[in-house]
Short mmCIF file of C-alpha atoms and ligand atoms in Angstrom, two decimals:
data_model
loop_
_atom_site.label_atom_id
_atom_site.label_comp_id
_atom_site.label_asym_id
_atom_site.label_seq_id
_atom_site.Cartn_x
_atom_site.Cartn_y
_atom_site.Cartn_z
CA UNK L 11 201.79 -201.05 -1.28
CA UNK L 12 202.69 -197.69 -2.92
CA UNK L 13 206.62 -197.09 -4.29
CA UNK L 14 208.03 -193.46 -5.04
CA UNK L 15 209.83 -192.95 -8.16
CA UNK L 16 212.50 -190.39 -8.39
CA UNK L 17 210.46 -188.48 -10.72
CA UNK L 18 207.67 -187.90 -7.66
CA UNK L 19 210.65 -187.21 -5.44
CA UNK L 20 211.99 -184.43 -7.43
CA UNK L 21 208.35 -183.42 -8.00
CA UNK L 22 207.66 -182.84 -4.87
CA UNK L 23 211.54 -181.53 -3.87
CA UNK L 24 210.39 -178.68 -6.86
CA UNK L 25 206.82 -178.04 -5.36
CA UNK L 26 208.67 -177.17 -1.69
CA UNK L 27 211.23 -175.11 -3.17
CA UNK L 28 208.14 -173.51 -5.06
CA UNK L 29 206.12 -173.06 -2.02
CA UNK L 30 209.52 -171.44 -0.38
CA UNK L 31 209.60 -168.89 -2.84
CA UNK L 32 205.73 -168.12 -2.37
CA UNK L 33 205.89 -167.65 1.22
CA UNK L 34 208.69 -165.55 0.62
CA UNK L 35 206.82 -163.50 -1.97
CA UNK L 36 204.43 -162.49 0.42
CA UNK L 37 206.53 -161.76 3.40
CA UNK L 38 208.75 -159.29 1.23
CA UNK L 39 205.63 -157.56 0.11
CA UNK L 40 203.79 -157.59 3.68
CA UNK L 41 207.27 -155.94 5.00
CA UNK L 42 207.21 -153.30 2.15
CA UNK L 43 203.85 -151.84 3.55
CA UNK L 44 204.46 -152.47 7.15
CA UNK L 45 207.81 -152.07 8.33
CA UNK L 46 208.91 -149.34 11.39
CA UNK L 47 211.45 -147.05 12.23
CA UNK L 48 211.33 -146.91 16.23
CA UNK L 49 213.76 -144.13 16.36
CA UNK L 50 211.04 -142.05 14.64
CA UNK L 51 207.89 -144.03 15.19
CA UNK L 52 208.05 -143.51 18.94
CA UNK L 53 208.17 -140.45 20.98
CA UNK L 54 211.15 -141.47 22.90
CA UNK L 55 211.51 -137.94 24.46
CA UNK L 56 207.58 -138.18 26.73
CA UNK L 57 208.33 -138.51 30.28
CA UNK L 58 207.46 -141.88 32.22
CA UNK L 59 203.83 -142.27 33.31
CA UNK L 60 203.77 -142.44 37.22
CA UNK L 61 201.46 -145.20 38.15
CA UNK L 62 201.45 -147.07 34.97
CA UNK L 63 202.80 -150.72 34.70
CA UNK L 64 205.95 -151.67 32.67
CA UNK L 65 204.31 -155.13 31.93
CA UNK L 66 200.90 -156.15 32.79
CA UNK L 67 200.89 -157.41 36.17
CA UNK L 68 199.56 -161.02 35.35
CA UNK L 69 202.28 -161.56 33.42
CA UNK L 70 204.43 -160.88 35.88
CA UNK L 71 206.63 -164.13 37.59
CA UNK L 72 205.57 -163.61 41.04
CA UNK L 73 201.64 -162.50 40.45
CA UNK L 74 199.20 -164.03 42.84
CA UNK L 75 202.12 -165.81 45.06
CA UNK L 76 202.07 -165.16 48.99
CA UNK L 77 205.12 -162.80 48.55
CA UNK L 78 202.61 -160.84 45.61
CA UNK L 79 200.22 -160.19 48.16
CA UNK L 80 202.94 -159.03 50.76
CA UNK L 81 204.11 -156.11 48.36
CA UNK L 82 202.79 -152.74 47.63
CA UNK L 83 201.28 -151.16 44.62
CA UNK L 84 204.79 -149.45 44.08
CA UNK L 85 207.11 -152.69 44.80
CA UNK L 86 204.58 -154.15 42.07
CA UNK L 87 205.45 -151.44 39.66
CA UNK L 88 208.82 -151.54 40.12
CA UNK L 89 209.15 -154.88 39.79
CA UNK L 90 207.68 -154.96 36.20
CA UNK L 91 210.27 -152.64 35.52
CA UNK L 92 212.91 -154.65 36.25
CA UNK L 93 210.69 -157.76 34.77
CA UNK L 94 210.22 -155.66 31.49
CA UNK L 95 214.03 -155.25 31.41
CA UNK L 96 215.18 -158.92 31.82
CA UNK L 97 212.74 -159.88 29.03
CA UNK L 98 214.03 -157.00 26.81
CA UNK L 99 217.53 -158.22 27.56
CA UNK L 100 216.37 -161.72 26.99
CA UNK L 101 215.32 -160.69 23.67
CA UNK L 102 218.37 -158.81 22.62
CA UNK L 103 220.62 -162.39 23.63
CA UNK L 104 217.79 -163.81 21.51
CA UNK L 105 217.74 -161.88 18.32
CA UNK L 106 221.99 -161.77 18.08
CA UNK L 107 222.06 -165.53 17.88
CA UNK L 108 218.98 -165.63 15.13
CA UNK L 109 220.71 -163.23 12.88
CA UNK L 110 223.92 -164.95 12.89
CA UNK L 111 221.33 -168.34 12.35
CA UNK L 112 219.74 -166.52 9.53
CA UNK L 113 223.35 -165.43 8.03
CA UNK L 114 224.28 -168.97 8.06
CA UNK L 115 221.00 -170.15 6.57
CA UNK L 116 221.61 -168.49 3.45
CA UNK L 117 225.21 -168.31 3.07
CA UNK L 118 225.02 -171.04 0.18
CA UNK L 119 221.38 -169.97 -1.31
CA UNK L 120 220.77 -168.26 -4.28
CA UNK L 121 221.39 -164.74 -3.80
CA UNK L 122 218.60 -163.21 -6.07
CA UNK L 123 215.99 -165.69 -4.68
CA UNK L 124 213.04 -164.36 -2.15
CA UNK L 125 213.97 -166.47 0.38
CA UNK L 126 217.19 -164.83 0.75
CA UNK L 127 215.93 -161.54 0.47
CA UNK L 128 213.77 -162.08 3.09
CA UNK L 129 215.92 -163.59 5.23
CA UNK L 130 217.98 -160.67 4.60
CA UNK L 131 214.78 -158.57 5.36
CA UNK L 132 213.91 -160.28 8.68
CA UNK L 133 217.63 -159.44 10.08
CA UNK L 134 217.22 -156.14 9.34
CA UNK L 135 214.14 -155.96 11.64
CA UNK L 136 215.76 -157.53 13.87
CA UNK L 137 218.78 -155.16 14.03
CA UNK L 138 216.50 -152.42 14.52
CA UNK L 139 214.46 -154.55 17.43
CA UNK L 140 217.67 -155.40 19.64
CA UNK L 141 218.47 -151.45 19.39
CA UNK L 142 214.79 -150.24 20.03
CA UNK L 143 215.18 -153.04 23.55
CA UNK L 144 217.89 -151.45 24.26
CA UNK L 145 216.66 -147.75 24.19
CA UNK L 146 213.45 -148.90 25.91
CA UNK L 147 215.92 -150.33 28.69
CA UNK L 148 218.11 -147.06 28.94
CA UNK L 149 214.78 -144.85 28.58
CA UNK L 150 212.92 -146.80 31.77
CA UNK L 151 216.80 -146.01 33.54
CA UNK L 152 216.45 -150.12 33.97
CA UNK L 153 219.85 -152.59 34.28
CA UNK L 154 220.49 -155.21 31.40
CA UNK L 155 220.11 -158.67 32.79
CA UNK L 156 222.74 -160.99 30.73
CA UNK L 157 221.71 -164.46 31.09
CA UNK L 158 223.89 -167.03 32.99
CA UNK L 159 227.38 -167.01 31.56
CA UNK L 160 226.93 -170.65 31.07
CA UNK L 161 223.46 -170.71 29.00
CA UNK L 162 225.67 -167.81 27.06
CA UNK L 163 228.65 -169.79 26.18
CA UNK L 164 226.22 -173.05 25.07
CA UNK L 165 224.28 -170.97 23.49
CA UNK L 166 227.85 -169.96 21.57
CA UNK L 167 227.88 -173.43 20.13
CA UNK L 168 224.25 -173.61 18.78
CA UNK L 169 224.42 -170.49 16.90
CA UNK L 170 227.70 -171.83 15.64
CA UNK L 171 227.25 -175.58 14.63
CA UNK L 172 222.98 -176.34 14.92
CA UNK L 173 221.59 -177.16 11.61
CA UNK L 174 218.75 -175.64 9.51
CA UNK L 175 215.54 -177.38 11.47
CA UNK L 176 217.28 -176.62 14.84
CA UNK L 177 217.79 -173.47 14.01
CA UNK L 178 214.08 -172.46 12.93
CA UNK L 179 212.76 -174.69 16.01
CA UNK L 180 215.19 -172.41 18.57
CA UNK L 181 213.98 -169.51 16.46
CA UNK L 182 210.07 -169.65 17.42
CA UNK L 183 210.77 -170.77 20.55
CA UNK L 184 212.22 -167.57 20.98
CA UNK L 185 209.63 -165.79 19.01
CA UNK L 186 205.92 -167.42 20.28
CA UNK L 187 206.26 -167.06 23.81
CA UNK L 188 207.20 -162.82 24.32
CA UNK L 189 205.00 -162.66 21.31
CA UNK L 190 202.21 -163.82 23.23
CA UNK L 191 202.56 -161.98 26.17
CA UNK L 192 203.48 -158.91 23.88
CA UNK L 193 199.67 -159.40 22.24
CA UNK L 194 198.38 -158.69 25.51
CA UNK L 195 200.69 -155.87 26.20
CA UNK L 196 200.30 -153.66 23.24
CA UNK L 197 196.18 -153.08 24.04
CA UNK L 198 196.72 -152.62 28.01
CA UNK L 199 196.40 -149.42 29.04
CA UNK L 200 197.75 -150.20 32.07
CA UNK L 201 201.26 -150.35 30.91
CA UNK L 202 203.18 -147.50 30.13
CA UNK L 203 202.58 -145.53 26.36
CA UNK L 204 206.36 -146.49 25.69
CA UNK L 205 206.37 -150.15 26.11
CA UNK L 206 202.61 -150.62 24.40
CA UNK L 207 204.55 -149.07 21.15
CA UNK L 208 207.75 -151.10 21.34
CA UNK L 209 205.27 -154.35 21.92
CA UNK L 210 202.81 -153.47 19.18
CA UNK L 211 206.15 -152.89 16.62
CA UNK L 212 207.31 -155.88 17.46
CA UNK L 213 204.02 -158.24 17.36
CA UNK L 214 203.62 -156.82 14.08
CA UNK L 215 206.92 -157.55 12.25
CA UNK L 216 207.23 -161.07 14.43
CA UNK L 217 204.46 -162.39 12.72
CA UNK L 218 206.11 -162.24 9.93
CA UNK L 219 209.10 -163.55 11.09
CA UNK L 220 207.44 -166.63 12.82
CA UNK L 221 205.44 -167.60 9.94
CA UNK L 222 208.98 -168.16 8.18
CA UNK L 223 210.54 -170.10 10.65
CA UNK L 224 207.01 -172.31 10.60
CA UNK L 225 207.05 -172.82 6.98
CA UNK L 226 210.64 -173.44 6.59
CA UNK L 227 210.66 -175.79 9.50
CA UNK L 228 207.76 -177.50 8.61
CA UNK L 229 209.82 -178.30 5.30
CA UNK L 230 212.94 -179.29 6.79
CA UNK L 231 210.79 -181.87 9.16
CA UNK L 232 209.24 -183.36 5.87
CA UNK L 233 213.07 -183.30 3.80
CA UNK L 234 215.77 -183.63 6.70
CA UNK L 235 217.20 -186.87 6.83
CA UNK L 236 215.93 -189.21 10.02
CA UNK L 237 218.95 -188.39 12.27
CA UNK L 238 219.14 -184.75 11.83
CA UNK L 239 214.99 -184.60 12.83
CA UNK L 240 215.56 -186.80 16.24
CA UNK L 241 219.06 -183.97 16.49
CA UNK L 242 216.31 -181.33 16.42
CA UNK L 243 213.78 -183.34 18.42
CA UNK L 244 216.52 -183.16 21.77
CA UNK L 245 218.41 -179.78 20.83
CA UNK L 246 214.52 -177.77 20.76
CA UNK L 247 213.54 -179.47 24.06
CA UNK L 248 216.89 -178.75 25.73
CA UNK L 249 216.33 -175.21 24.04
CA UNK L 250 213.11 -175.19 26.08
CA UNK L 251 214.86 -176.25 29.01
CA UNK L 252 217.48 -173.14 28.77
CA UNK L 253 214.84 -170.59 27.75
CA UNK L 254 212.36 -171.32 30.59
CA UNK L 255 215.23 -170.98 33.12
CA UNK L 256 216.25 -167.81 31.32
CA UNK L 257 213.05 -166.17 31.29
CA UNK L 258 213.22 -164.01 34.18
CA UNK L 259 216.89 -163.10 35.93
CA UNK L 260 216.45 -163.63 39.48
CA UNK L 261 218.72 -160.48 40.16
CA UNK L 262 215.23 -158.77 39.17
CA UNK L 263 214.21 -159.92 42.97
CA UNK L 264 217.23 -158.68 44.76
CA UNK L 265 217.04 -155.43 42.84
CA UNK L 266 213.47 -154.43 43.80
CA UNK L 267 214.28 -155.80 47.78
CA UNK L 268 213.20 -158.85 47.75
CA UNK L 269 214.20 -162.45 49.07
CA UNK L 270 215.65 -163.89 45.98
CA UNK L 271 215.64 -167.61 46.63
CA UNK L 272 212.30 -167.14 48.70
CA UNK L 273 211.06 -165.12 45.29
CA UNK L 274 212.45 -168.23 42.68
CA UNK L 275 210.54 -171.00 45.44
CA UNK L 276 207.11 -169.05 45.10
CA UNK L 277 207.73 -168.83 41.47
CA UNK L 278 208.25 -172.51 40.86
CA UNK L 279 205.59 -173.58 43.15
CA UNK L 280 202.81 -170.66 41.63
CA UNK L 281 200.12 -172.23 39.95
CA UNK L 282 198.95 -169.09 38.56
CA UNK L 283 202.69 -168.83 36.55
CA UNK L 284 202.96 -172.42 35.16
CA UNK L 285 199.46 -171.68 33.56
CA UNK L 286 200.51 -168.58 31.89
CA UNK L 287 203.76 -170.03 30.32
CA UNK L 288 202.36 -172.91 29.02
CA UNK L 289 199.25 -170.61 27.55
CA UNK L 290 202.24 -168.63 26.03
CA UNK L 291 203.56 -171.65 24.19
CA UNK L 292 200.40 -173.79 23.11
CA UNK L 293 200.39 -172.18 19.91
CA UNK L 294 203.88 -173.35 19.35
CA UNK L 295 203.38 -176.81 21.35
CA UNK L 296 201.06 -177.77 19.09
CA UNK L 297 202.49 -176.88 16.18
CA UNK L 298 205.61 -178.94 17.16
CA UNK L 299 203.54 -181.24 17.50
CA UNK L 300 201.84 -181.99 14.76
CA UNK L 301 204.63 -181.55 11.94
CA UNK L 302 206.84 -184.24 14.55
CA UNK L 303 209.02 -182.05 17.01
CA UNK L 304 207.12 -183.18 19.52
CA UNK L 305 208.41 -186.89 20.37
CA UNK L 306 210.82 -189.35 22.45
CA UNK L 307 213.35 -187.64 24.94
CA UNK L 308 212.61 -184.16 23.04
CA UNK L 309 209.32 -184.27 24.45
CA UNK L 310 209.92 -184.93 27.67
CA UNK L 311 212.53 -182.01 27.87
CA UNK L 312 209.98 -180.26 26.73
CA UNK L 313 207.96 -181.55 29.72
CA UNK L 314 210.66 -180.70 32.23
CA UNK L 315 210.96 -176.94 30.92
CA UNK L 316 207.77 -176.88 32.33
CA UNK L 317 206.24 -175.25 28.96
CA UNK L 318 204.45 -178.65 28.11
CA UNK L 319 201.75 -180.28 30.39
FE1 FE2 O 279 212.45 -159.22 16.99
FE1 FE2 O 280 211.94 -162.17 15.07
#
């Protein structure tokens, strides 16, 4: 049987803190050679491309269903406008709740150390993402889609009262999903000039901000005390829960003249669409997995969301 002294606890306490301030190191000087300004990075004044898709069409909800085959080439297009808008929107809600996280993460850290300063780094890129969605969303002449006033207010109390893990768990799974269907964006040359340079920004600067949130998370699941992991365990499966209902606004149906609840059915029953979410978040299901996330009544939220086989 082994024992651990204090003096290997602190040891290893010190060589996590180290680590913190490594990753951090790195980050800071990754974002010093590529950071953008999408204001002047992206020729926001080029006219739409007629034909060209707003989001590749596999990665749209309703792709491959009976009512996908029922609509024309245009009804398709339009409908990854509107598709391209909720997500945008989606990621806006996102982003204001992980600054305020990020805020509260290093309220009582040392203000001088890189982990701060990246922190403080990562909400500036994400001030200048929520405006660039924004523009993108004005620029396509697209409607914001707010998510449910309910999944707003809750959402109210996790950015207010979750605690470090929690936070960093919501955090990538806001971050690895849209990432991964923005990796297949950016190089499509399908999809409209516009929206392959707001994706390829953003993949960019999000790896950044995802290998963070890893890092720090995968601390806090080795340091957090027993009751506060099994708290993060529940609130990041019922964070799946929310997110996968979120994902698409179901006003995006209505507005492009279709059935709505007929368009939400084919959705839940497509094959085609369960397949390309949970693709989406294997990288982050398995990561979950393996540092602990993934157990109990967390996991089979996760299960429900329909992200997790
Ligand atoms: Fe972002
Ligand atoms: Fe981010």
């Amino acid at each position: 049987m082994t024992t651990v002294t204090d003096s290997e606890v602190l040891r290893d306490a010190l060589g996590l803190l180290r680590d913190r301030e490594e990753v951090a190191e790195r980050l800071l000087a990754s974002s010093a050679k590529h950071s953008f300004d999408p204001d002047k990075e992206l020729d926001w004044d080029a006219p739409l491309e007629d034909g060209k898709w707003f989001w590749p069409p596999e990665l749209l909800s309703l792709y491959d269903t009976p009512m996908w085959r029922g609509m024309s080439e245009d009804q398709r297009i339009e409908l990854s406008r509107h598709e391209a808008a909720s997500l945008g929107s989606l990621g806006i809600w996102f982003e204001i709740i992980l600054m305020q996280l990020l805020v509260r993460h290093v309220y009582d850290k040392p203000v001088t150390s890189n982990h701060v300063r990246y922190a403080l780094t990562e909400i500036a890129d994400e001030c200048r993402h929520s405006m660039m969605f924004a523009r993108v969303i004005q620029k396509c002449g697209s409607p914001t889609y707010p998510v449910p006033r309910l999944y707003h207010n809750l959402a109210r109390v996790l950015k207010t009262v979750s605690t470090t893990p929690g936070s960093f768990a919501a955090t990538l799974l806001g971050e690895e999903i849209l990432d991964w269907m923005q990796r297949l964006t950016f190089p499509d040359d399908r999809v409209q000039t516009l929206m392959r340079g707001v994706t390829r920004i953003h993949v960019v600067e999000e790896a950044r901000h995802v290998r963070y949130a890893r890092e720090e998370l995968r601390r806090q699941m080795v340091t957090a005390p027993a009751w506060e992991r099994e708290l993060t365990r529940v609130s990041c499966g019922e964070a799946a829960r929310v997110f996968s209902t979120c994902f698409v606004n179901p006003k995006v149906y209505e507005n492009v003249g279709l059935d709505r609840r007929e368009a939400v059915a084919q959705v839940k029953a497509s094959g085609h669409r369960r397949e390309v979410m949970q693709n989406g978040a294997r990288r982050l299901t398995d990561f979950l997995d393996d540092i602990g996330v993934l157990r109990g009544v967390g996991r089979r939220l996760w299960q429900s969301s329909g992200l997790l086989a």
